[in-house]
Amino acid sequence: MASDLAERSRRAVWHPCTQMKGHEAHPPRAIVRGEGPWLIDDQGHRILDAVSSWWVNLFGHGFAPIVDAITDQLKQLDHTMLAGLTHAPVVELSERLGALTGLGHAFYASDGASATEIALKMSAHSWRNRGLPGKHRFIGLQGGYHGETAGALSVTDIPLFREAYAPLLRLSATLPSPDLRHAAAGVSADEHTAACMKALADYLAEHHASVAALILEPLVQGAAGMGMYSPAYLSAARALCDQHQVHLICDEIAVGFGRTGTMFAHQQALDAEGRAIRPDFICLSKGLTGGVLPLSAVLTTDEVYAAFWDDLTAHGFLHSHSYTGNPLACRAALAVLDTFANEDVLARNRVMAASLSALAEPITRHPRVTAHRHIGMIWAWDIDTNDATFAARFHQLALDAGVLLRPIGNSLYFMPPYVLAETDMRHLVDCTLRTLDQVLAQTPAAASSAATAERLA
Ligand SMILES: *Cc1c(COP(=O)(O)O)cnc(C)c1O
């Protein structure tokens, strides 16, 4: 039974990455309130937000420090353009992100895909300004995801998107992914990682003169189904990019802000001296505002910044968005950074993660689970089924059970906000196990599955 709101939404709202026909059978839930990790729909059902509302929410819904910061800012300055003007929230945020990453120049947009666009354009334009205009091609990884605008899609390797939009794009080179699930039978994790490093080394040796940048998601390829890989690959990628005068763009949009156990995922990769590697660009969004307001940032180095420093306007970086550096969003981001500084979020997450890992043991041991992986506040399991509707059906039944989970293909994952109580974790695991058995027990009717099969979940 669709609520009135859900019914009106179905007619007037075109939902993201959704085959709208699927809403005939499964209208969207109308959410009216958020409380911590919980969403409450207009029928009063409580749904545990175990995917952090598409990986954005860090501290639950209605987190007081963020609410207070935005409210305070709203009374002073709601918005001002950022060309020719500036304001304290954007200055302070840029300084603090610079101090956290060692990349002292911040450029802003409102979403992750735009951050990807900015990093790609900035990289190629900086080579051009440095007298190397031939370096304007990009490298992405197999299964990589960097957003869905035309430029971001050109470095994104999700087959469904590639098929539909390839003719619109100037596709990047796609190199083998270090995702350990791709290791062939009999090939060890180290051997697989080494083979992927070699593929990158070979490609760069041959093509470096035309390559501006390598873009990748450090440690976890989210949209590929939470594929995880060794930091050794990142270390090698950094060294190879240096060797061949190619930028390394770390897309931390999903994994930044503590998701993998460190503030930023790339910080787990060390260089030859044992120091954390430093990318040439870092893309941030999603958790940047705690999942409350749209904001993204691209951080870069003095070297890249210097390449644009000139009297000529044409040598400046030519890019702008209307809401660049919105003060409300910057204040939300500052409240997030304050929370990391004032509470030991990373240590608290380690304790939470240990509890959830222990409680989730029965999922890992489930007879239909073929692969299990975990890092920081991300857990993933691959399910043995050839039912193309698995993800969509799991999503629906999990909602009925009271938990928001959206498997990607056969990969079921948790990516919860950092505020789960013990009872929340038990609810999550119980609902997951129940839903898993329910979904796997049903034989999908081949005829009715066509519409939902197309739907991403
Ligand atoms: C979500 C995501 C993006 C795109 O961000 P949007 O705000 O959805 O445009 C880019 N890269 C990664 C790794 C992401 O997870």
Short mmCIF file of C-alpha atoms and ligand atoms in Angstrom, two decimals:
data_model
loop_
_atom_site.label_atom_id
_atom_site.label_comp_id
_atom_site.label_asym_id
_atom_site.label_seq_id
_atom_site.Cartn_x
_atom_site.Cartn_y
_atom_site.Cartn_z
CA MET A 1 0.00 0.00 0.00
CA ALA A 2 1.58 3.21 -1.16
CA SER A 3 1.08 6.22 1.05
CA ASP A 4 -0.30 9.38 -0.51
CA LEU A 5 3.17 10.97 -0.58
CA ALA A 6 4.73 7.92 -2.16
CA GLU A 7 2.03 7.85 -4.81
CA ARG A 8 2.50 11.54 -5.69
CA SER A 9 6.28 11.02 -5.73
CA ARG A 10 5.91 8.16 -8.17
CA ARG A 11 4.10 10.45 -10.60
CA ALA A 12 6.06 13.69 -10.26
CA VAL A 13 9.57 12.76 -9.13
CA TRP A 14 12.00 11.01 -11.42
CA HIS A 15 14.15 9.05 -8.97
CA PRO A 16 17.92 8.61 -9.40
CA CYS A 17 19.29 5.47 -11.03
CA THR A 18 15.85 3.89 -10.96
CA GLN A 19 13.75 2.08 -13.54
CA MET A 20 10.60 4.02 -12.67
CA LYS A 21 8.36 1.17 -13.82
CA GLY A 22 9.58 -0.68 -10.75
CA HIS A 23 7.75 1.84 -8.57
CA GLU A 24 4.42 0.42 -9.77
CA ALA A 25 5.03 -2.69 -7.74
CA HIS A 26 7.27 -1.05 -5.14
CA PRO A 27 6.48 2.61 -4.52
CA PRO A 28 9.19 4.55 -2.66
CA ARG A 29 8.96 4.89 1.11
CA ALA A 30 8.10 8.42 2.17
CA ILE A 31 10.53 9.38 4.93
CA VAL A 32 9.33 12.05 7.32
CA ARG A 33 11.95 12.03 10.08
CA GLY A 34 15.49 11.00 10.88
CA GLU A 35 16.78 10.17 14.35
CA GLY A 36 20.40 9.03 14.67
CA PRO A 37 20.83 5.96 12.46
CA TRP A 38 17.06 5.62 12.04
CA LEU A 39 14.69 6.83 9.30
CA ILE A 40 10.98 7.01 10.08
CA ASP A 41 8.44 6.76 7.26
CA ASP A 42 4.98 8.33 7.02
CA GLN A 43 3.41 5.11 8.25
CA GLY A 44 5.49 5.27 11.42
CA HIS A 45 7.85 2.42 10.41
CA ARG A 46 11.40 2.69 11.72
CA ILE A 47 14.13 1.81 9.21
CA LEU A 48 17.78 1.47 10.23
CA ASP A 49 19.90 3.41 7.73
CA ALA A 50 22.64 0.81 7.25
CA VAL A 51 24.00 2.43 4.06
CA SER A 52 24.31 5.93 5.58
CA SER A 53 21.82 7.23 2.99
CA TRP A 54 24.05 6.42 0.01
CA TRP A 55 27.29 6.59 1.98
CA VAL A 56 26.99 10.21 3.07
CA ASN A 57 25.83 10.18 6.68
CA LEU A 58 28.55 9.91 9.33
CA PHE A 59 26.99 10.75 12.70
CA GLY A 60 23.35 9.87 12.18
CA HIS A 61 20.41 12.08 11.25
CA GLY A 62 19.76 15.26 13.23
CA PHE A 63 23.28 15.31 14.71
CA ALA A 64 23.16 18.34 17.05
CA PRO A 65 26.60 19.88 16.38
CA ILE A 66 25.86 20.05 12.64
CA VAL A 67 22.31 21.31 13.15
CA ASP A 68 23.58 24.01 15.53
CA ALA A 69 26.40 25.09 13.20
CA ILE A 70 24.06 25.46 10.21
CA THR A 71 21.44 27.29 12.29
CA ASP A 72 24.04 29.70 13.62
CA GLN A 73 25.43 30.35 10.13
CA LEU A 74 21.95 30.84 8.68
CA LYS A 75 21.45 33.82 11.01
CA GLN A 76 24.65 35.49 9.76
CA LEU A 77 25.14 34.72 6.07
CA ASP A 78 23.18 32.20 4.04
CA HIS A 79 25.11 32.38 0.81
CA THR A 80 27.39 34.58 -1.23
CA MET A 81 29.14 33.98 -4.50
CA LEU A 82 32.81 33.03 -4.16
CA ALA A 83 34.26 34.79 -7.21
CA GLY A 84 35.80 38.02 -5.94
CA LEU A 85 34.35 37.51 -2.43
CA THR A 86 35.22 35.22 0.43
CA HIS A 87 33.97 34.34 3.93
CA ALA A 88 35.24 32.85 7.15
CA PRO A 89 33.68 29.35 6.87
CA VAL A 90 35.30 28.63 3.47
CA VAL A 91 38.66 30.03 4.59
CA GLU A 92 38.70 28.03 7.80
CA LEU A 93 37.56 24.84 6.08
CA SER A 94 40.26 25.16 3.41
CA GLU A 95 42.97 25.74 6.03
CA ARG A 96 41.85 22.77 8.09
CA LEU A 97 41.54 20.38 5.13
CA GLY A 98 45.00 21.52 4.06
CA ALA A 99 46.41 20.81 7.51
CA LEU A 100 44.81 17.34 7.55
CA THR A 101 46.08 16.29 4.11
CA GLY A 102 49.14 18.39 3.30
CA LEU A 103 47.32 19.62 0.18
CA GLY A 104 46.91 23.31 0.84
CA HIS A 105 44.69 24.53 -2.01
CA ALA A 106 40.97 23.76 -1.98
CA PHE A 107 38.51 24.20 -4.86
CA TYR A 108 34.80 23.67 -4.18
CA ALA A 109 31.69 22.30 -5.90
CA SER A 110 28.43 20.78 -4.72
CA ASP A 111 28.68 17.07 -5.55
CA GLY A 112 31.16 14.28 -6.06
CA ALA A 113 30.91 14.04 -9.85
CA SER A 114 31.79 17.72 -10.12
CA ALA A 115 34.83 17.12 -7.90
CA THR A 116 35.96 14.45 -10.37
CA GLU A 117 35.43 16.86 -13.27
CA ILE A 118 37.45 19.52 -11.49
CA ALA A 119 40.35 17.19 -10.72
CA LEU A 120 40.50 15.93 -14.33
CA LYS A 121 40.30 19.42 -15.84
CA MET A 122 42.78 20.86 -13.34
CA SER A 123 45.28 18.08 -13.97
CA ALA A 124 45.23 18.37 -17.78
CA HIS A 125 45.18 22.18 -17.69
CA SER A 126 48.15 22.27 -15.33
CA TRP A 127 50.22 20.15 -17.75
CA ARG A 128 49.17 22.43 -20.58
CA ASN A 129 50.24 25.49 -18.60
CA ARG A 130 53.56 23.79 -17.94
CA GLY A 131 54.19 23.33 -21.65
CA LEU A 132 53.03 19.71 -21.89
CA PRO A 133 49.69 20.05 -23.75
CA GLY A 134 49.91 16.44 -24.98
CA LYS A 135 49.22 15.16 -21.47
CA HIS A 136 45.42 15.19 -21.50
CA ARG A 137 44.38 11.54 -21.24
CA PHE A 138 43.34 9.68 -18.12
CA ILE A 139 43.64 6.24 -16.62
CA GLY A 140 40.94 4.62 -14.48
CA LEU A 141 40.68 1.17 -12.96
CA GLN A 142 38.41 -1.68 -13.93
CA GLY A 143 35.23 -1.36 -11.81
CA GLY A 144 36.14 2.21 -10.84
CA TYR A 145 33.38 4.70 -10.06
CA HIS A 146 33.83 8.47 -10.03
CA GLY A 147 30.37 9.87 -10.69
CA GLU A 148 27.87 10.08 -13.51
CA THR A 149 28.32 13.36 -15.37
CA ALA A 150 29.85 12.92 -18.83
CA GLY A 151 33.42 13.68 -17.74
CA ALA A 152 33.18 11.56 -14.60
CA LEU A 153 31.60 8.69 -16.54
CA SER A 154 34.59 8.69 -18.89
CA VAL A 155 36.73 7.41 -16.01
CA THR A 156 33.97 5.21 -14.55
CA ASP A 157 33.88 1.53 -15.45
CA ILE A 158 30.42 0.26 -14.54
CA PRO A 159 29.23 -1.86 -17.50
CA LEU A 160 25.58 -0.72 -17.30
CA PHE A 161 26.60 2.95 -17.58
CA ARG A 162 29.30 2.30 -20.18
CA GLU A 163 26.83 0.53 -22.44
CA ALA A 164 24.25 3.29 -22.38
CA TYR A 165 26.50 6.33 -22.57
CA ALA A 166 29.79 5.25 -24.18
CA PRO A 167 29.07 7.09 -27.44
CA LEU A 168 28.84 10.36 -25.48
CA LEU A 169 32.21 9.98 -23.79
CA ARG A 170 35.91 10.17 -24.43
CA LEU A 171 36.66 6.98 -22.55
CA SER A 172 39.80 6.71 -20.44
CA ALA A 173 42.14 3.74 -20.46
CA THR A 174 40.88 1.10 -18.00
CA LEU A 175 43.58 -0.92 -16.23
CA PRO A 176 43.20 -4.14 -14.21
CA SER A 177 41.76 -3.66 -10.73
CA PRO A 178 43.71 -4.80 -7.67
CA ASP A 179 40.32 -5.84 -6.13
CA LEU A 180 41.36 -9.13 -4.55
CA ARG A 181 38.20 -10.87 -5.74
CA HIS A 182 39.65 -10.68 -9.26
CA ALA A 183 42.61 -12.89 -8.40
CA ALA A 184 42.37 -15.98 -10.61
CA ALA A 185 42.19 -19.43 -9.01
CA GLY A 186 45.61 -20.37 -7.67
CA VAL A 187 46.84 -16.77 -7.73
CA SER A 188 47.66 -15.36 -4.30
CA ALA A 189 46.59 -11.90 -3.15
CA ASP A 190 50.20 -10.66 -3.37
CA GLU A 191 50.61 -12.08 -6.86
CA HIS A 192 47.38 -10.44 -8.02
CA THR A 193 48.43 -7.09 -6.56
CA ALA A 194 51.85 -7.38 -8.20
CA ALA A 195 50.31 -8.25 -11.58
CA CYS A 196 48.10 -5.15 -11.41
CA MET A 197 51.11 -3.00 -10.49
CA LYS A 198 52.96 -4.40 -13.48
CA ALA A 199 50.04 -3.65 -15.80
CA LEU A 200 50.12 -0.04 -14.57
CA ALA A 201 53.91 0.16 -14.93
CA ASP A 202 53.77 -1.22 -18.49
CA TYR A 203 50.97 1.14 -19.50
CA LEU A 204 52.70 4.20 -18.08
CA ALA A 205 56.05 3.28 -19.64
CA GLU A 206 54.41 3.27 -23.04
CA HIS A 207 51.84 6.07 -22.76
CA HIS A 208 53.04 8.53 -20.11
CA ALA A 209 53.57 11.31 -22.66
CA SER A 210 49.81 11.49 -23.29
CA VAL A 211 48.61 10.75 -19.73
CA ALA A 212 47.66 13.56 -17.34
CA ALA A 213 46.44 11.51 -14.38
CA LEU A 214 45.50 8.19 -12.87
CA ILE A 215 42.25 8.35 -10.90
CA LEU A 216 41.30 5.71 -8.37
CA GLU A 217 39.28 5.01 -5.24
CA PRO A 218 41.84 4.28 -2.51
CA LEU A 219 41.46 0.83 -0.86
CA VAL A 220 37.75 0.29 -1.60
CA GLN A 221 36.00 0.32 -4.98
CA GLY A 222 32.53 1.12 -3.67
CA ALA A 223 30.25 0.85 -6.69
CA ALA A 224 32.02 -2.33 -7.82
CA GLY A 225 30.45 -3.95 -4.75
CA MET A 226 32.91 -2.85 -2.06
CA GLY A 227 35.89 -4.46 -3.76
CA MET A 228 38.89 -4.10 -1.45
CA TYR A 229 42.57 -4.09 -2.24
CA SER A 230 46.01 -3.81 -0.72
CA PRO A 231 47.55 -0.43 0.18
CA ALA A 232 50.70 -1.79 -1.51
CA TYR A 233 49.01 -1.12 -4.85
CA LEU A 234 48.47 2.52 -3.88
CA SER A 235 52.09 2.88 -2.82
CA ALA A 236 53.21 1.46 -6.17
CA ALA A 237 50.78 3.69 -8.06
CA ARG A 238 52.22 6.75 -6.28
CA ALA A 239 55.80 5.78 -7.13
CA LEU A 240 54.96 4.96 -10.77
CA CYS A 241 53.06 8.22 -11.25
CA ASP A 242 56.04 10.14 -9.87
CA GLN A 243 58.41 8.25 -12.11
CA HIS A 244 56.36 9.04 -15.23
CA GLN A 245 55.23 12.58 -14.46
CA VAL A 246 51.56 11.60 -14.08
CA HIS A 247 49.20 12.94 -11.42
CA LEU A 248 47.61 10.62 -8.87
CA ILE A 249 44.00 11.57 -8.11
CA CYS A 250 42.63 9.88 -4.98
CA ASP A 251 38.84 9.87 -5.09
CA GLU A 252 38.08 9.78 -1.35
CA ILE A 253 34.45 10.77 -1.91
CA ALA A 254 33.15 7.53 -0.38
CA VAL A 255 36.09 6.45 1.78
CA GLY A 256 37.17 9.75 3.32
CA PHE A 257 36.39 10.80 6.90
CA GLY A 258 37.21 7.65 8.78
CA ARG A 259 35.32 5.12 6.68
CA THR A 260 38.30 2.78 6.29
CA GLY A 261 39.71 3.30 9.78
CA THR A 262 42.01 6.24 9.01
CA MET A 263 40.82 9.79 8.39
CA PHE A 264 41.57 9.28 4.69
CA ALA A 265 42.05 5.90 3.03
CA HIS A 266 45.21 6.80 1.11
CA GLN A 267 46.95 7.44 4.45
CA GLN A 268 47.23 3.65 4.88
CA ALA A 269 49.62 3.49 1.92
CA LEU A 270 53.24 4.26 2.78
CA ASP A 271 56.12 5.43 0.64
CA ALA A 272 59.68 4.03 0.68
CA GLU A 273 60.49 6.12 3.78
CA GLY A 274 57.46 4.78 5.63
CA ARG A 275 55.45 7.98 5.38
CA ALA A 276 51.86 8.12 4.16
CA ILE A 277 51.77 8.78 0.42
CA ARG A 278 50.60 12.18 -0.76
CA PRO A 279 48.27 12.28 -3.78
CA ASP A 280 48.38 15.21 -6.24
CA PHE A 281 44.62 15.60 -5.90
CA ILE A 282 42.08 14.46 -3.31
CA CYS A 283 38.36 14.54 -4.11
CA LEU A 284 36.05 14.84 -1.12
CA SER A 285 32.26 14.93 -0.82
CA LYS A 286 29.64 12.61 0.77
CA GLY A 287 30.82 12.56 4.41
CA LEU A 288 32.36 16.03 4.11
CA THR A 289 29.23 17.64 5.60
CA GLY A 290 28.23 14.59 7.60
CA GLY A 291 25.66 13.86 4.92
CA VAL A 292 23.62 16.97 5.62
CA LEU A 293 24.30 19.48 2.82
CA PRO A 294 25.73 19.05 -0.68
CA LEU A 295 29.38 20.07 -0.85
CA SER A 296 32.51 18.75 -2.51
CA ALA A 297 36.12 19.81 -2.51
CA VAL A 298 39.20 19.10 -4.58
CA LEU A 299 42.45 19.54 -2.70
CA THR A 300 45.71 19.93 -4.52
CA THR A 301 49.40 20.70 -4.14
CA ASP A 302 51.52 23.85 -4.35
CA GLU A 303 52.99 22.50 -7.62
CA VAL A 304 49.63 22.23 -9.34
CA TYR A 305 48.50 25.58 -7.94
CA ALA A 306 51.71 27.24 -9.16
CA ALA A 307 51.10 25.98 -12.71
CA PHE A 308 48.07 28.33 -12.91
CA TRP A 309 49.78 31.38 -11.35
CA ASP A 310 50.09 33.86 -14.21
CA ASP A 311 48.95 37.22 -15.56
CA LEU A 312 46.89 35.52 -18.25
CA THR A 313 43.23 34.74 -17.46
CA ALA A 314 43.48 31.79 -19.85
CA HIS A 315 46.14 30.28 -17.57
CA GLY A 316 43.79 30.46 -14.59
CA PHE A 317 41.57 27.50 -13.74
CA LEU A 318 38.39 27.98 -15.75
CA HIS A 319 35.64 26.39 -13.71
CA SER A 320 32.81 27.59 -11.48
CA HIS A 321 29.56 26.48 -9.88
CA SER A 322 26.86 28.80 -8.56
CA TYR A 323 26.99 27.36 -5.05
CA THR A 324 30.78 27.08 -4.83
CA GLY A 325 31.83 27.22 -1.17
CA ASN A 326 28.34 27.72 0.23
CA PRO A 327 28.77 29.01 3.83
CA LEU A 328 26.09 26.75 5.34
CA ALA A 329 27.69 23.65 3.84
CA CYS A 330 31.14 24.81 4.94
CA ARG A 331 29.87 25.24 8.51
CA ALA A 332 28.45 21.71 8.43
CA ALA A 333 31.86 20.47 7.26
CA LEU A 334 33.60 22.41 10.05
CA ALA A 335 31.26 20.77 12.58
CA VAL A 336 32.31 17.38 11.16
CA LEU A 337 36.00 18.26 11.55
CA ASP A 338 35.33 19.53 15.10
CA THR A 339 33.66 16.22 15.93
CA PHE A 340 36.71 14.27 14.72
CA ALA A 341 38.97 16.62 16.70
CA ASN A 342 36.93 16.67 19.94
CA GLU A 343 35.81 13.05 20.17
CA ASP A 344 38.10 10.19 19.27
CA VAL A 345 35.83 9.05 16.46
CA LEU A 346 38.38 6.67 14.90
CA ALA A 347 39.03 4.89 18.21
CA ARG A 348 35.30 4.71 18.97
CA ASN A 349 34.70 3.24 15.51
CA ARG A 350 37.30 0.53 16.15
CA VAL A 351 35.34 -0.61 19.20
CA MET A 352 32.03 -0.41 17.30
CA ALA A 353 33.49 -2.29 14.34
CA ALA A 354 34.78 -5.09 16.56
CA SER A 355 31.30 -5.53 18.09
CA LEU A 356 29.54 -5.52 14.73
CA SER A 357 32.10 -7.92 13.22
CA ALA A 358 31.50 -10.35 16.09
CA LEU A 359 27.72 -10.05 15.83
CA ALA A 360 27.90 -10.49 12.03
CA GLU A 361 29.77 -13.82 12.27
CA PRO A 362 26.60 -15.80 11.38
CA ILE A 363 26.34 -13.82 8.12
CA THR A 364 29.95 -14.62 7.25
CA ARG A 365 29.32 -18.30 8.05
CA HIS A 366 26.07 -18.40 6.04
CA PRO A 367 26.26 -21.31 3.57
CA ARG A 368 25.46 -19.06 0.60
CA VAL A 369 28.17 -16.50 1.38
CA THR A 370 31.16 -17.01 -0.92
CA ALA A 371 33.39 -14.09 0.03
CA HIS A 372 33.64 -11.80 3.02
CA ARG A 373 35.65 -8.61 3.47
CA HIS A 374 35.81 -5.85 6.03
CA ILE A 375 37.71 -2.62 6.55
CA GLY A 376 36.94 0.07 9.11
CA MET A 377 33.21 0.76 8.93
CA ILE A 378 32.51 -1.23 5.74
CA TRP A 379 31.50 -4.90 5.69
CA ALA A 380 30.71 -6.85 2.50
CA TRP A 381 29.65 -10.38 1.59
CA ASP A 382 29.23 -11.93 -1.86
CA ILE A 383 26.16 -14.14 -2.14
CA ASP A 384 26.03 -17.30 -4.21
CA THR A 385 23.02 -16.79 -6.45
CA ASN A 386 22.46 -16.34 -10.16
CA ASP A 387 19.21 -14.50 -9.58
CA ALA A 388 19.58 -11.16 -11.37
CA THR A 389 16.86 -9.69 -9.13
CA PHE A 390 18.66 -10.60 -5.89
CA ALA A 391 19.67 -7.03 -5.04
CA ALA A 392 16.28 -5.46 -5.78
CA ARG A 393 14.38 -8.16 -3.88
CA PHE A 394 16.75 -8.03 -0.94
CA HIS A 395 16.35 -4.25 -0.79
CA GLN A 396 12.54 -4.49 -0.70
CA LEU A 397 12.33 -7.28 1.86
CA ALA A 398 14.96 -5.64 4.07
CA LEU A 399 12.88 -2.45 4.11
CA ASP A 400 9.88 -4.47 5.24
CA ALA A 401 12.06 -5.93 7.98
CA GLY A 402 13.16 -2.42 9.07
CA VAL A 403 16.59 -1.91 7.58
CA LEU A 404 17.84 0.08 4.58
CA LEU A 405 20.28 -2.10 2.61
CA ARG A 406 20.95 -1.98 -1.12
CA PRO A 407 23.15 -4.83 -2.33
CA ILE A 408 25.17 -4.13 -5.48
CA GLY A 409 24.70 -7.13 -7.75
CA ASN A 410 25.47 -10.11 -5.51
CA SER A 411 27.41 -8.06 -3.00
CA LEU A 412 25.61 -7.34 0.23
CA TYR A 413 27.25 -4.65 2.35
CA PHE A 414 26.93 -2.58 5.51
CA MET A 415 28.17 1.01 5.49
CA PRO A 416 26.42 2.40 8.58
CA PRO A 417 26.70 5.77 10.32
CA TYR A 418 29.24 5.82 13.15
CA VAL A 419 26.54 5.89 15.84
CA LEU A 420 25.20 2.34 16.17
CA ALA A 421 24.20 1.17 19.62
CA GLU A 422 24.45 -2.52 20.48
CA THR A 423 20.68 -2.91 19.96
CA ASP A 424 20.93 -1.26 16.52
CA MET A 425 23.66 -3.72 15.53
CA ARG A 426 21.60 -6.69 16.68
CA HIS A 427 18.62 -5.38 14.71
CA LEU A 428 20.82 -4.98 11.63
CA VAL A 429 22.27 -8.48 11.79
CA ASP A 430 18.93 -10.16 12.64
CA CYS A 431 17.13 -8.40 9.78
CA THR A 432 19.94 -9.21 7.37
CA LEU A 433 19.94 -12.92 8.19
CA ARG A 434 16.16 -13.13 8.04
CA THR A 435 16.02 -11.26 4.74
CA LEU A 436 18.82 -13.33 3.26
CA ASP A 437 17.00 -16.58 4.01
CA GLN A 438 13.74 -15.14 2.73
CA VAL A 439 15.26 -13.97 -0.57
CA LEU A 440 17.26 -17.12 -1.19
CA ALA A 441 14.32 -19.39 -0.36
CA GLN A 442 12.17 -17.82 -3.07
CA THR A 443 12.57 -18.93 -6.64
CA PRO A 444 12.24 -15.85 -8.80
CA ALA A 445 9.47 -16.05 -11.35
CA ALA A 446 11.35 -15.57 -14.61
CA ALA A 447 8.53 -13.59 -16.29
CA SER A 448 8.01 -10.97 -13.58
CA SER A 449 11.69 -10.33 -12.97
CA ALA A 450 12.41 -8.37 -16.16
CA ALA A 451 11.44 -4.92 -14.90
CA THR A 452 13.22 -5.10 -11.59
CA ALA A 453 16.27 -6.81 -13.08
CA GLU A 454 17.19 -3.60 -14.83
CA ARG A 455 16.98 -1.61 -11.66
CA LEU A 456 20.20 -0.80 -9.91
CA ALA A 457 20.07 -1.62 -6.28
C1 LIG B 1 29.38 8.83 -4.89
C2 LIG B 1 30.71 8.87 -5.51
C3 LIG B 1 31.02 9.80 -6.51
C4 LIG B 1 30.01 10.77 -7.05
O1 LIG B 1 29.50 11.63 -6.09
P1 LIG B 1 28.07 12.32 -6.37
O2 LIG B 1 27.91 13.30 -5.28
O3 LIG B 1 27.06 11.21 -6.33
O4 LIG B 1 28.14 12.94 -7.73
C5 LIG B 1 32.29 9.82 -7.01
N1 LIG B 1 33.21 8.94 -6.58
C6 LIG B 1 32.97 8.03 -5.64
C7 LIG B 1 34.05 7.12 -5.18
C8 LIG B 1 31.70 7.95 -5.08
O5 LIG B 1 31.42 7.00 -4.17
#
